[in-house]
Coordinates of C-alpha atoms in Angstrom, one line a residue:
M52 CA -0.1 0.3 0.4
K53 CA 1.7 3.4 -1.1
E54 CA 1.6 5.9 1.1
T55 CA 1.9 9.7 1.3
P56 CA 5.6 10.8 2.5
P57 CA 5.4 14.2 4.2
T58 CA 5.4 17.8 2.5
K59 CA 8.4 20.0 2.9
T60 CA 6.0 22.3 5.2
D61 CA 4.8 19.0 7.5
W62 CA 8.7 17.9 7.9
Q63 CA 9.5 21.5 9.2
A64 CA 6.7 22.1 11.7
L65 CA 7.8 19.5 12.7
Y66 CA 11.5 19.7 13.2
Q67 CA 10.3 23.0 15.0
A68 CA 8.2 21.3 17.6
A69 CA 10.9 18.9 18.2
I70 CA 14.0 21.5 18.5
A71 CA 11.1 23.1 20.6
F72 CA 10.4 20.2 23.0
K73 CA 14.1 19.1 23.4
E74 CA 15.4 22.6 24.9
I75 CA 13.0 22.2 28.2
E76 CA 14.8 18.4 28.5
A77 CA 11.9 17.7 30.6
W78 CA 13.7 14.1 30.9
T79 CA 15.3 16.2 33.3
W80 CA 12.4 15.8 35.6
M81 CA 10.3 13.5 34.5
Y82 CA 10.4 9.1 34.2
D83 CA 9.0 7.0 31.5
S84 CA 6.2 6.6 34.0
D85 CA 4.9 9.9 33.8
V86 CA 2.2 9.1 31.0
F87 CA -0.2 11.1 29.3
G88 CA -2.5 11.6 26.1
V89 CA -2.4 13.8 23.8
Q90 CA -5.7 13.0 21.1
D91 CA -5.7 13.3 17.6
P92 CA -7.8 16.7 15.9
V93 CA -8.5 14.7 12.8
T94 CA -8.9 10.6 14.1
G95 CA -9.8 11.3 17.5
E96 CA -7.1 8.5 18.8
I97 CA -5.5 9.2 21.7
G98 CA -1.3 9.0 21.4
Y99 CA -0.2 8.3 25.2
C100 CA 3.2 10.1 25.3
C101 CA 6.6 9.6 27.5
V102 CA 9.0 11.2 27.3
M103 CA 12.8 9.3 27.4
G104 CA 15.6 10.0 29.5
A105 CA 16.2 10.2 32.5
L106 CA 19.2 7.1 33.1
G107 CA 20.5 9.4 30.4
E108 CA 20.2 6.7 27.4
V109 CA 17.8 7.6 25.0
F110 CA 16.6 11.0 24.6
A111 CA 12.7 11.2 23.3
L112 CA 10.0 11.0 23.1
A113 CA 7.4 8.8 22.7
V114 CA 3.3 8.9 21.4
Y115 CA 1.4 5.1 21.6
L116 CA -1.3 5.0 19.5
G117 CA -4.7 4.5 21.1
T118 CA -5.6 1.2 23.4
E119 CA -3.3 -0.9 21.0
G120 CA -0.3 1.1 21.4
L121 CA -0.8 1.9 25.4
E122 CA -1.5 -1.9 25.6
S123 CA 1.8 -2.3 24.0
Y124 CA 3.5 0.3 26.4
L125 CA 2.0 -1.2 29.1
R126 CA 3.7 -4.8 28.0
V127 CA 6.9 -3.3 28.6
A128 CA 6.9 -1.2 31.3
S129 CA 5.0 -4.5 33.1
G130 CA 9.1 -5.8 33.7
P131 CA 11.2 -7.5 32.7
P132 CA 10.1 -10.1 29.8
S133 CA 10.0 -13.6 30.8
S134 CA 12.0 -14.8 28.4
P135 CA 14.6 -13.6 25.3
F136 CA 11.7 -14.4 22.9
E137 CA 8.9 -12.1 24.2
A138 CA 11.4 -9.7 24.6
L139 CA 11.8 -9.7 20.7
E140 CA 7.4 -10.3 20.0
T141 CA 6.8 -7.3 22.4
A142 CA 10.0 -5.0 21.4
L143 CA 8.3 -5.9 17.6
L144 CA 4.7 -5.3 18.8
Q145 CA 4.8 -2.0 19.9
R146 CA 2.3 1.1 17.7
C147 CA 4.2 4.4 18.6
L148 CA 5.6 8.1 17.2
V149 CA 8.6 8.4 18.1
A150 CA 11.1 11.4 17.9
S151 CA 14.5 11.3 19.5
F152 CA 17.4 12.8 19.8
A153 CA 20.5 10.8 18.4
N154 CA 23.7 11.3 17.2
R155 CA 24.5 11.7 13.0
E156 CA 25.9 8.2 12.2
E157 CA 22.6 7.0 13.2
L158 CA 20.2 9.0 10.9
S159 CA 20.1 7.5 7.7
K160 CA 20.8 8.8 4.7
E161 CA 17.4 9.5 4.0
D162 CA 17.0 11.5 7.4
R163 CA 19.8 13.6 6.5
Q164 CA 18.4 14.6 3.0
V165 CA 15.1 16.2 4.8
I166 CA 17.9 17.7 7.2
K167 CA 19.8 19.1 4.0
R168 CA 16.8 20.7 2.4
L169 CA 15.6 22.4 5.1
G170 CA 18.8 24.1 5.5
L171 CA 19.3 22.9 9.4
K172 CA 22.1 22.2 11.2
F173 CA 22.5 20.1 14.5
R174 CA 26.5 19.3 16.0
G175 CA 27.4 17.2 18.8
R176 CA 25.8 13.8 20.7
N177 CA 21.9 13.1 21.3
E178 CA 21.5 16.6 19.0
W179 CA 20.0 15.0 15.3
P180 CA 16.7 14.8 15.9
L181 CA 15.4 11.1 14.1
F182 CA 11.7 9.7 13.7
R183 CA 10.3 6.8 13.0
S184 CA 7.2 4.9 12.9
Y185 CA 6.2 1.8 15.0
R186 CA 3.4 -1.1 13.5
P187 CA 2.8 -4.0 15.3
A188 CA 5.3 -7.1 13.2
Y189 CA 7.0 -3.5 10.9
H190 CA 10.1 -2.7 10.9
P191 CA 10.6 1.0 12.0
W192 CA 10.3 3.4 9.5
Y193 CA 10.3 6.7 8.1
L194 CA 6.4 8.9 8.4
T195 CA 3.7 9.4 6.2
A196 CA 2.4 12.4 5.5
D197 CA -0.5 11.8 8.6
E198 CA 2.5 10.3 11.5
A199 CA 3.8 13.5 10.9
R200 CA 1.4 15.7 11.2
F201 CA 0.0 13.9 14.6
L202 CA 3.9 13.5 15.9
T203 CA 4.3 18.1 16.1
L204 CA 0.1 18.6 17.6
A205 CA 1.9 15.1 20.0
L206 CA 5.2 17.4 20.4
Q207 CA 3.7 20.9 20.7
Q208 CA 1.5 19.6 23.3
A209 CA 3.7 17.6 25.1
R210 CA 6.3 20.5 25.6
E211 CA 3.3 22.5 27.3
V212 CA 2.0 19.6 29.2
C213 CA 5.8 18.6 31.0
L214 CA 6.3 22.3 31.6
R215 CA 3.3 22.2 33.4
F216 CA 4.2 19.2 35.5
E217 CA 7.1 20.6 36.8
E218 CA 5.5 22.9 38.5
D219 CA 2.9 20.6 39.5
P220 CA 4.2 16.7 39.7
A221 CA 0.1 16.2 40.8
L222 CA -0.8 17.1 37.6
F223 CA -1.4 13.1 36.5
D224 CA -2.8 11.9 39.6
P225 CA -6.2 10.9 38.6
P226 CA -9.4 11.8 40.7
N227 CA -10.9 8.6 40.6
G228 CA -10.7 5.2 38.4
D229 CA -8.7 4.0 34.7
L230 CA -8.5 7.5 34.1
W231 CA -6.0 9.1 32.0
F232 CA -4.9 13.1 32.0
V233 CA -5.5 13.9 27.8
R234 CA -5.0 17.2 26.0
V235 CA -8.6 17.4 24.0
P236 CA -8.6 19.8 20.5
E237 CA -11.6 22.4 20.0
E238 CA -12.3 23.7 16.6
T239 CA -12.2 27.5 16.6
E240 CA -12.7 29.7 14.8
E241 CA -9.2 30.8 15.1
G242 CA -7.9 27.2 14.7
L243 CA -7.2 24.9 17.4
S244 CA -7.8 25.0 21.1
W245 CA -6.6 22.8 23.5
R246 CA -8.3 21.5 26.6
D247 CA -7.7 19.4 29.8
A248 CA -9.4 15.6 29.8
W249 CA -9.5 13.1 32.2
L250 CA -10.6 10.1 29.5
K251 CA -11.0 6.2 29.6
P252 CA -8.7 4.8 26.9
A253 CA -11.8 3.1 24.7
P254 CA -12.0 -0.3 24.6
L255 CA -9.4 -2.3 22.7
A256 CA -10.8 -4.0 19.8
E257 CA -11.4 -7.0 19.5
K258 CA -9.3 -9.6 17.3
E259 CA -11.2 -10.9 14.1
L260 CA -10.5 -14.6 12.8
P261 CA -10.3 -14.6 9.5
T262 CA -13.6 -17.2 7.9
V263 CA -11.3 -20.2 6.7
P264 CA -13.6 -22.5 4.2
I265 CA -13.9 -26.8 5.0
D266 CA -12.9 -27.9 1.5
E267 CA -14.7 -31.7 3.1
L268 CA -13.5 -34.0 -0.1
R269 CA -9.7 -32.7 0.3
L270 CA -10.6 -33.8 4.2
A271 CA -12.2 -37.1 2.9
R272 CA -9.4 -37.7 1.3
L273 CA -6.4 -37.4 4.1
R274 CA -8.5 -38.6 6.6
K275 CA -8.4 -42.2 4.2
A276 CA -5.0 -41.7 2.4
A277 CA -3.2 -40.5 5.5
Q278 CA -1.8 -42.6 8.8
L279 CA -2.6 -42.0 11.8
M280 CA 0.1 -41.9 14.5
Q281 CA -0.8 -42.7 17.8
A282 CA 1.8 -38.8 18.1
A283 CA 1.7 -35.7 19.4
W284 CA 1.8 -33.0 17.7
E285 CA 2.9 -29.3 18.7
M286 CA 2.0 -25.9 16.7
D287 CA 2.7 -22.6 17.1
V288 CA 3.1 -19.3 15.2
F289 CA 5.6 -16.9 16.1
L290 CA 7.7 -13.3 14.7
S291 CA 10.5 -13.9 12.9
P292 CA 13.4 -11.8 14.2
T293 CA 14.6 -11.2 11.2
P294 CA 12.9 -8.6 8.9
V295 CA 12.1 -9.0 4.6
Q296 CA 11.8 -6.5 2.6
D297 CA 9.3 -7.5 -0.5
K298 CA 10.1 -4.3 -2.7
R299 CA 12.9 -2.0 -2.5
G300 CA 12.3 1.4 -1.1
E301 CA 8.9 -0.8 0.7
R302 CA 8.7 -0.7 4.8
P303 CA 10.4 -4.6 5.8
Y304 CA 8.1 -6.6 7.5
Y305 CA 8.4 -9.4 10.4
P306 CA 7.1 -13.0 8.7
Y307 CA 5.4 -15.3 11.5
V308 CA 6.8 -19.1 11.8
L309 CA 4.6 -21.7 11.6
M310 CA 5.7 -24.7 13.2
S311 CA 5.4 -28.0 13.7
V312 CA 7.1 -30.4 16.0
D313 CA 6.9 -33.7 17.4
H314 CA 5.9 -33.8 21.3
A315 CA 7.4 -36.5 22.4
S316 CA 11.4 -36.7 19.8
G317 CA 11.3 -32.6 19.1
F318 CA 11.3 -33.4 15.4
I319 CA 10.6 -30.4 13.7
F320 CA 8.3 -31.6 11.0
G321 CA 8.1 -28.3 9.1
T322 CA 8.6 -24.4 9.7
D323 CA 6.6 -22.2 7.3
L324 CA 6.7 -17.8 6.7
V325 CA 4.2 -15.7 6.8
S326 CA 3.1 -12.3 5.6
P327 CA 1.8 -10.7 9.5
E328 CA -1.6 -9.7 7.0
T329 CA -2.4 -13.3 6.2
Y330 CA -0.7 -15.2 8.9
L331 CA -4.4 -16.5 10.1
A332 CA -6.0 -17.0 7.6
E333 CA -3.1 -19.3 6.8
L334 CA -2.9 -21.6 9.7
P335 CA -5.2 -24.1 8.8
E336 CA -4.1 -24.6 4.9
R337 CA -0.1 -24.9 5.6
F338 CA -1.3 -27.9 8.1
L339 CA -3.2 -29.3 5.4
A340 CA -0.5 -29.1 3.3
L341 CA 2.2 -30.4 5.8
A342 CA -0.4 -33.3 6.6
E343 CA -0.9 -34.1 3.6
R344 CA 3.1 -33.2 2.0
L345 CA 3.6 -36.1 5.0
N346 CA 0.5 -38.0 4.5
M347 CA 0.2 -38.8 7.9
L348 CA -1.6 -37.3 11.1
P349 CA -1.2 -37.1 14.6
A350 CA -3.7 -38.5 17.4
E351 CA -3.2 -35.3 18.9
I352 CA -2.4 -31.6 18.5
W353 CA -1.7 -29.2 20.9
V354 CA -1.1 -25.2 20.3
Q355 CA -0.7 -22.5 22.9
K356 CA -3.0 -19.7 21.3
E357 CA -6.7 -19.2 21.3
E358 CA -6.7 -18.0 18.2
A359 CA -5.0 -21.5 16.6
L360 CA -6.9 -23.0 18.4
E361 CA -10.7 -21.6 16.6
L362 CA -9.2 -21.3 13.4
L363 CA -7.2 -25.7 13.2
E364 CA -10.8 -26.4 15.9
P365 CA -13.4 -27.6 12.2
I366 CA -10.6 -29.0 10.7
T367 CA -9.3 -31.6 13.3
S368 CA -12.5 -32.5 14.9
R369 CA -13.4 -33.9 10.9
L370 CA -10.6 -35.6 11.0
G371 CA -10.7 -37.6 14.4
I372 CA -7.7 -34.9 16.1
E373 CA -8.0 -34.0 19.4
L374 CA -7.1 -30.4 19.9
Y375 CA -6.1 -29.2 23.5
L376 CA -5.3 -25.7 24.5
V377 CA -2.0 -25.7 26.8
D378 CA 0.3 -23.6 28.3
W379 CA 3.8 -24.4 27.6
L380 CA 5.4 -26.2 24.6
E381 CA 8.3 -27.5 25.4
S382 CA 9.4 -29.6 22.3
L383 CA 8.4 -26.4 20.9
E384 CA 10.5 -23.9 22.6
N385 CA 13.4 -26.5 22.5
A386 CA 13.2 -26.9 18.5
R387 CA 12.9 -23.0 18.5
S388 CA 15.9 -22.1 20.9
A389 CA 17.6 -24.8 18.2
M390 CA 16.4 -22.9 15.2
W391 CA 18.0 -19.2 17.1
E392 CA 21.1 -21.0 18.0
F393 CA 21.3 -22.2 14.4
L394 CA 21.5 -19.2 12.7
G395 CA 23.6 -17.6 14.8
R396 CA 21.3 -15.6 17.1
G397 CA 23.0 -16.7 20.0
W398 CA 19.2 -17.5 22.1

């Protein structure tokens, strides 16, 4: 999908807002746990903002988009991950916009070209504005025009809110319940005006599972031809740590890995890479293709994701396979670790 890049005017406004925000050095009195919201006047979505830099390492404003973004922030803030795999998925499933202040060598050629075109000059460590968009299962990438517009507003409002917070550290203390301090825009004859509000996050949209057609004839042929093994297969789908770029200039994405492992022996029957846009819809088809290739069916399949359970159940029930939702897939996790070791990732 082609997305509109920011115009020169968009970039000018964004860099001006970033420079003004950096001047106040809000990280000297704020922590990344001091979260507040800024509502997008176009979409109505709330960006939940946190200031990073109190530890003197990364200096930035992160804007987590909507309730999905807020949930991704809360996962990061909840404490250290229980495994490297959880750390990877937590990092790759963030939904946010980030304005950071980096070193020159951290900028890409494209970043430096924008700065040159605007006639701006920066010098020194942690002085170069760097803007990135984070979307679940996609590589951090350059901003679209809409993202640049909203990040500009968020930086402008963040500057004002952070200065107020310095004077009043109780500014974000909610009056009751699950309320967040949010700056809300209102259209006036003079343009946008902003007011304070206490708002609950919007309900998190439920993930709609794709409808997978059932080919009864195909299932009947498979059940008749395949050997039924007295074995349990462990199946899971998880993000690959290596991005894929289908076309030059397009945003890279992290494919999902569909893995099937024999529970008793740990033997890996197959791995498939599937797009983050279609991995759920492809799960039943990939299982059927694997069973047809091996010409065998397991007596049981174990999964640890409810989505996998719901998508596979219409097929496994027709094939006479017992399907179980479990807390832990030991053989699959061992195979996953071995695969990353083989790839040199040191998991």
